[in-house]
Structure formats: structure tokens, C-alpha cells
């Protein structure tokens, strides 16, 4: 399954940014690299050059796929540090200018930031800049003055740290966005649970008010034998309703399938929706019914589907079709709008994932969304009826 979290998207951005940075820096330093290559020891070219090229190609391949390949990034950062450390031994002749490794010091820092984070990258940038300043003072590094050596090393460190900070900012921003999304999803679930509790609280309150309180008031006002008998009947009815409430783990009465078209029509009459046509072939004899919780989920999912169609599809009308297929209730919400690619919808978009699909599944049903660009959208909802 594709990971479309903010962190995954950030990883792709980081990987590709490092790839582009590598190409730019290598292109900038290609002249110095080719100029100094013949004067470097063969063993140095094989060890450092081979390692650097291998890890760069590996990094580039990962960048094309939008993945952060940590082993490749760590390998290139290590190769740069090792190449710098062994530069005097691999280049015994004096040079008039700085080692060409100067061009890739900041790239090594960027690679380490992508693989291990800002702290490690910052330490790497400082250590390699100090090492570069030392090499820069040697004959193989151009025998530069202290001021020039420090300036060159500081420049490489500042560029690398700036890139590392940018990478870390992308990563932290993505983590915070994922955390905010997770909080929003949890808040949505808590809201749904609170709504269910409120419904049950109201139902229990209605029983207490309509039956129990009536029985108590009747008993208080009963003076004749007939009044006392009536109060007793009311008390028994209240006890029966409370017992039924407890025994059914507060389940409400099932909704007859024949009532659903009227309830769907009530949902469709929202003035914010595009005009909606209701087509139903459901039987009206009352023999089949749907659990109350499933009926609530059905109507809420239809509401969300119509809301999406009205706000996003560009369609001028929508249709709701209800029918029975064997022992299953099937309801389709369709529009002829612009459509979309369902696989491209991010997980953070709750309208389809939670408000339609998850809601239906939590209530014992099933839901699916069929759409394609230019072909409209159909939301299919299904429950077993009995």
C-alpha cells in the first residue's frame, strides 16, 4: 500500500533535493576534478573515487524513486571525510589551489542530514571544515595562509549547515503535519463516539421522562382504586422499557427498509446540495429491516457523498438509487461530474476514508468509491438486511 503521509512526501523531497544538489556541485567542480585526477595516487583514486561514485549513483537511483537511501548517503559522507583525511598521502605533490574535495564538503553534510538528522550533520560539517582547513595549509592543499584556510573551511561548513537546516525543517514540518492529522482523526473518532453517547443519553432520558416520571406522577396523584391500577400499569411499562433498554445494550428498534426512501429524501433536500433524484425499488411491506445503527451510518454516508458531489464534482445533479440484491440493501450515490482518481486521494482526507468507508464498515456494512477523471463518481453502500 502506498504511503501518502506527509513524512513520506518529505522523504521524497529530501531525496530528490540531495540528488539535484549533488549534480549541481559535481558539475561546478568537474574541471578541478579532471585537472587534479592524473596527479593523485592510483590507490586513492580507486578507494575514494570508486566509493564516491558508487554511493552517488546509489543516491541518484534512490532519488529517482523518491526514497531516502540512508546507507548510500552515509557511505558518501564517510567517503568524503576519508578522502579528505587521506588527501596529503594520496597527493604528495604541491598544489597551487585548494583540493577539489572542497566542492563536495557541503554535499557530504547534506547527505548526513538526510540520513541521520541535523545534530550529526552539524557535527560533521564542523569536523570536516576544520580538517579541510588543516589540509588547506599543507603543500598538497595549496599551502594557503591561516586566514584563507579558515575562510574556505568556514564557507564549506556554512553552506552544508544551511542545507542541513533546510532538510531538517522539511522533516520536522512533515512530522508535525502527521501528528496534527493523527490528532484530527482521533478527534473525529471521539466526536463520533460522543455523538453516539448523546443519542443514547437522549433515548434514556426520553424513557425516564415519558414512562418512569409519568408512572411516579400518576402514583402520587392516585386516590381511587382505578387510578392506582393505572399507576401500576404505567410503572410496569416503565420497568419493561428500562429492561428492554438494558437487555439490548442500548440498541434502538430496527428501521424498516420501506422507510429508507423517505429518510433519503429528507437528507437530499439540504439546500446546499445540487438537485438530487431518488430512485427506489425497495419493498414497502415492512418485512425487512436494517439495524438502527446501520441506518444512521447509511444516511450519514449518503449525506457526505452528496456534500462531496455538490462541492467538488462540478455536476449539476446527483442521483441516489436504492434497491435490494438478494438479501442485501444496495444504495448508490452517483454524479456525472469531473471525477477523480481514488488511489490519488491522500489518507489525510477524511471525507471518503472515515465519513463514508469507515463509517459503513463500523456499522456492519461495506462501501466503495468508483471514479475516474471525466467519468463522474459513484459511491456504493451495502448492508445485509433481515
XYZ file of C-alpha atoms in Angstrom:
386
model
C 0.000 0.000 0.000
C 1.309 3.418 -0.941
C 2.415 5.605 1.973
C 0.978 9.058 1.334
C 1.789 10.565 4.732
C 3.468 13.934 4.998
C 6.652 12.208 6.201
C 6.773 10.024 3.090
C 6.276 13.069 0.876
C 9.008 14.916 2.769
C 11.383 11.964 2.316
C 10.817 12.127 -1.443
C 11.509 15.878 -1.481
C 14.668 15.446 0.602
C 15.985 12.609 -1.559
C 15.418 14.464 -4.820
C 16.799 17.720 -3.439
C 20.020 15.975 -2.416
C 20.215 14.418 -5.886
C 19.864 17.813 -7.569
C 22.393 19.333 -5.137
C 24.865 16.561 -5.962
C 24.535 17.116 -9.703
C 24.988 20.887 -9.311
C 28.094 20.633 -7.122
C 29.720 17.936 -9.229
C 29.054 19.954 -12.384
C 30.613 23.001 -10.733
C 33.780 21.123 -9.731
C 34.226 18.833 -12.767
C 37.031 20.981 -14.173
C 39.117 20.830 -10.989
C 38.407 17.105 -10.622
C 39.658 16.280 -14.123
C 42.663 18.577 -13.706
C 43.886 17.025 -10.441
C 42.969 13.399 -11.201
C 46.254 12.485 -13.005
C 48.330 13.793 -10.088
C 46.564 11.693 -7.441
C 47.862 8.280 -6.369
C 46.161 5.343 -8.062
C 45.151 3.727 -4.760
C 43.473 6.974 -3.656
C 41.538 7.243 -6.906
C 40.391 3.636 -6.599
C 39.385 3.777 -2.933
C 37.907 7.235 -2.732
C 36.840 7.674 -6.337
C 35.211 4.241 -6.501
C 33.411 4.707 -3.192
C 32.215 8.208 -4.046
C 30.944 7.238 -7.499
C 29.220 4.098 -6.198
C 27.400 5.900 -3.396
C 26.480 8.842 -5.651
C 24.951 6.540 -8.265
C 23.124 4.697 -5.484
C 21.837 8.010 -4.098
C 20.731 9.164 -7.560
C 18.814 5.918 -8.151
C 17.045 6.342 -4.811
C 16.274 9.991 -5.653
C 14.535 8.954 -8.880
C 12.244 6.735 -6.809
C 11.782 9.449 -4.178
C 13.353 7.376 -1.402
C 15.954 8.319 1.204
C 18.569 5.554 0.939
C 20.406 6.053 4.225
C 23.221 3.601 3.516
C 24.133 5.399 0.308
C 24.020 8.817 1.987
C 26.110 7.657 4.938
C 28.536 5.972 2.546
C 29.114 9.149 0.544
C 29.567 11.276 3.695
C 32.104 8.756 5.004
C 33.896 8.671 1.648
C 34.276 12.475 1.621
C 35.648 12.531 5.182
C 38.040 9.652 4.478
C 39.155 11.188 1.178
C 39.898 14.479 2.890
C 41.796 12.747 5.696
C 43.987 10.816 3.226
C 44.386 13.645 0.701
C 48.017 14.521 1.621
C 49.056 10.870 1.358
C 47.264 10.403 -1.952
C 48.578 13.671 -3.347
C 52.248 14.076 -2.407
C 52.961 16.904 -4.862
C 52.416 20.550 -4.018
C 49.334 22.223 -5.483
C 48.658 25.883 -6.247
C 44.993 25.744 -5.221
C 42.532 24.014 -2.890
C 41.716 20.291 -3.149
C 38.733 19.620 -5.381
C 37.107 17.893 -2.406
C 36.187 21.418 -1.324
C 33.332 21.251 -3.837
C 31.660 18.261 -2.169
C 32.137 19.003 1.536
C 28.710 20.617 1.827
C 27.217 17.722 -0.148
C 28.621 15.310 2.444
C 26.932 17.360 5.157
C 23.649 17.333 3.236
C 23.857 13.558 2.823
C 24.421 13.083 6.533
C 21.480 15.390 7.302
C 19.277 13.265 5.075
C 20.455 10.047 6.706
C 20.958 10.921 10.370
C 19.483 14.348 11.147
C 20.643 17.843 11.941
C 22.809 17.140 15.002
C 25.014 14.595 13.237
C 25.185 16.789 10.123
C 26.229 19.838 12.160
C 29.000 17.916 13.916
C 30.145 16.513 10.563
C 30.200 19.985 8.970
C 32.353 21.409 11.770
C 34.747 18.431 11.837
C 35.262 18.309 8.066
C 35.700 22.084 7.802
C 38.412 22.000 10.485
C 40.076 19.064 8.725
C 39.841 20.897 5.397
C 41.482 23.988 6.903
C 44.365 21.809 8.104
C 44.744 20.160 4.679
C 44.490 23.553 3.002
C 47.560 24.673 4.939
C 49.612 21.726 3.632
C 51.512 21.814 0.302
C 49.045 19.269 -1.156
C 46.222 21.647 -0.249
C 47.749 24.743 -1.778
C 49.804 25.921 1.250
C 47.221 28.626 1.960
C 47.545 31.154 4.742
C 45.711 30.667 8.019
C 43.122 33.289 7.072
C 42.398 31.722 3.686
C 42.279 28.212 5.146
C 39.827 29.242 7.852
C 37.726 31.188 5.353
C 37.467 28.267 2.920
C 36.655 25.806 5.694
C 34.055 28.125 7.249
C 32.391 28.694 3.881
C 32.038 24.962 3.268
C 30.655 24.475 6.808
C 28.118 27.297 6.477
C 26.789 26.041 3.137
C 26.495 22.487 4.450
C 24.784 23.547 7.678
C 22.348 25.778 5.772
C 21.338 22.845 3.577
C 21.108 20.557 6.632
C 18.826 23.048 8.418
C 16.559 23.208 5.363
C 16.370 19.402 5.248
C 15.581 19.234 8.956
C 12.887 21.906 8.589
C 11.172 19.838 5.894
C 11.359 16.718 8.060
C 10.087 18.415 11.240
C 7.282 20.124 9.352
C 6.175 16.790 7.922
C 6.270 15.089 11.340
C 4.172 17.885 12.839
C 1.679 17.686 9.987
C 1.352 13.916 10.503
C 0.871 14.444 14.240
C -1.787 17.080 13.586
C -3.529 14.750 11.142
C -3.474 11.891 13.653
C -4.945 14.229 16.275
C -7.668 15.291 13.840
C -8.560 11.674 13.084
C -8.661 10.852 16.792
C -10.811 13.919 17.444
C -13.153 12.776 14.683
C -13.468 9.336 16.269
C -14.041 10.865 19.708
C -16.675 13.174 18.226
C -18.464 10.218 16.655
C -18.341 8.343 19.954
C -19.637 11.394 21.830
C -22.460 11.734 19.328
C -23.419 8.091 19.839
C -23.358 8.591 23.615
C -25.522 11.695 23.253
C -28.055 9.768 21.171
C -28.257 7.047 23.813
C -28.443 9.600 26.638
C -31.349 11.307 24.899
C -33.079 7.971 24.362
C -32.684 7.027 28.022
C -33.889 10.491 29.031
C -36.978 10.036 26.879
C -37.752 6.710 28.582
C -37.284 8.243 32.026
C -39.416 11.254 31.159
C -42.204 9.546 29.210
C -42.569 6.352 31.252
C -40.903 6.478 34.661
C -41.814 10.070 35.518
C -45.346 9.501 34.245
C -45.697 6.469 36.496
C -44.380 8.378 39.533
C -46.676 11.340 38.932
C -49.636 9.012 38.391
C -48.859 7.196 41.610
C -48.599 10.465 43.536
C -51.984 11.582 42.253
C -53.755 8.213 42.594
C -56.585 8.223 45.120
C -59.143 5.805 43.693
C -58.587 2.083 43.006
C -58.829 2.759 39.270
C -56.137 5.475 39.483
C -53.869 3.191 41.485
C -54.330 0.415 38.923
C -53.451 2.854 36.135
C -50.331 3.998 38.006
C -49.300 0.368 38.477
C -49.707 -0.296 34.752
C -47.599 2.791 33.971
C -44.919 1.641 36.408
C -44.822 -1.830 34.844
C -44.489 -0.268 31.369
C -41.614 1.942 32.552
C -39.832 -1.041 34.094
C -40.374 -3.003 30.877
C -38.870 -0.248 28.732
C -35.881 0.149 31.040
C -35.338 -3.610 30.997
C -35.540 -3.656 27.211
C -33.081 -0.768 27.020
C -30.567 -2.634 29.207
C -31.104 -6.001 27.544
C -30.487 -4.693 24.037
C -27.234 -2.906 25.003
C -28.944 0.198 24.086
C -29.939 -0.813 20.556
C -32.839 1.077 19.049
C -35.580 -0.585 17.077
C -34.581 -1.664 13.553
C -35.626 0.623 10.717
C -37.998 -0.938 8.150
C -36.445 -0.920 4.691
C -39.611 0.714 3.341
C -38.909 3.841 5.423
C -35.482 4.437 3.895
C -36.595 6.267 0.710
C -38.342 8.941 2.789
C -35.286 9.310 5.012
C -33.010 9.530 1.976
C -35.293 12.190 0.521
C -35.028 14.192 3.749
C -31.233 14.074 3.506
C -31.287 15.084 -0.172
C -33.417 18.151 0.500
C -30.469 20.016 2.053
C -30.425 23.411 0.329
C -26.626 23.317 -0.002
C -26.783 20.258 -2.260
C -27.232 20.097 -6.011
C -30.676 18.764 -7.057
C -30.944 15.076 -6.166
C -33.133 12.422 -7.827
C -34.190 9.469 -5.624
C -34.909 6.126 -7.291
C -36.082 3.222 -5.146
C -37.351 -0.290 -5.736
C -37.355 -1.188 -2.029
C -40.353 -3.168 -0.764
C -42.805 -1.338 1.478
C -44.368 -4.338 3.212
C -42.247 -3.924 6.355
C -40.912 -7.488 6.281
C -37.275 -6.404 6.004
C -35.411 -4.019 8.268
C -31.997 -2.537 8.902
C -30.405 -2.113 12.361
C -30.819 1.444 13.608
C -27.050 1.966 13.839
C -26.646 0.813 10.240
C -29.463 3.105 9.100
C -27.726 6.057 10.785
C -24.439 5.160 9.096
C -26.182 4.821 5.727
C -27.821 8.241 5.933
C -24.648 9.926 7.183
C -22.583 8.335 4.402
C -25.144 9.447 1.801
C -25.018 12.956 3.261
C -21.220 13.031 2.942
C -21.336 11.661 -0.608
C -23.881 14.295 -1.667
C -21.884 17.004 0.076
C -18.725 15.949 -1.803
C -20.623 15.833 -5.095
C -22.100 19.286 -4.511
C -18.816 20.926 -3.500
C -16.210 19.144 -5.616
C -17.657 17.319 -8.627
C -18.928 20.222 -10.712
C -22.046 18.167 -11.530
C -25.437 19.864 -11.899
C -27.414 16.914 -10.452
C -26.885 13.767 -8.413
C -28.861 10.549 -8.077
C -29.486 8.194 -5.171
C -30.581 4.682 -6.113
C -31.806 2.168 -3.516
C -32.547 -1.471 -4.298
C -32.352 -4.995 -2.910
C -29.952 -7.538 -4.368
C -30.785 -10.913 -2.804
C -30.572 -10.239 0.944
C -28.503 -7.071 0.673
C -29.552 -3.445 0.607
C -27.597 -1.533 -2.049
C -27.564 2.265 -2.217
C -25.615 4.157 -4.890
C -24.903 7.877 -4.861
C -23.775 8.979 -8.334
C -22.897 12.200 -10.097
C -21.805 12.991 -13.646
C -19.100 15.430 -12.591
C -15.418 15.715 -13.306
C -14.436 12.612 -11.342
C -11.050 11.854 -9.817
C -8.527 9.074 -9.282
C -9.434 7.389 -5.937
C -5.922 5.980 -5.463
C -4.510 9.515 -5.502
C -6.623 10.772 -2.579
C -4.318 11.316 0.435
C -5.031 9.359 3.606
C -5.424 12.631 5.461
C -8.626 13.387 3.510
C -11.293 12.149 5.913
C -14.410 12.643 3.789
C -14.070 9.340 1.934
C -11.892 7.289 4.255
C -13.721 7.920 7.535
C -17.039 9.591 6.795
C -18.042 7.048 4.149
C -15.964 3.844 4.095
C -15.005 3.521 7.769
C -18.444 4.640 8.938
C -20.141 1.952 6.850
C -17.714 -0.779 7.943
C -18.072 0.172 11.635
C -21.839 -0.335 11.286
C -21.503 -3.768 9.687
C -21.740 -2.691 6.062
C -19.419 -2.100 3.161
C -18.636 0.894 0.990
C -16.628 1.579 -2.122
C -15.954 4.553 -4.376
C -15.722 4.258 -8.147
C -14.475 7.234 -10.128
C -12.162 8.300 -12.913
C -11.259 11.697 -14.350
C -14.054 12.851 -16.657
C -16.345 9.919 -15.775
C -18.117 11.069 -12.634
C -18.230 9.353 -9.246
C -20.350 6.586 -7.721
C -20.381 5.773 -4.001
C -21.693 2.264 -3.386
C -23.082 1.364 0.071
C -24.221 -2.113 1.047
C -25.739 -3.820 4.086
C -27.281 -7.186 4.779
C -30.950 -6.869 5.769
C -33.190 -9.250 7.640
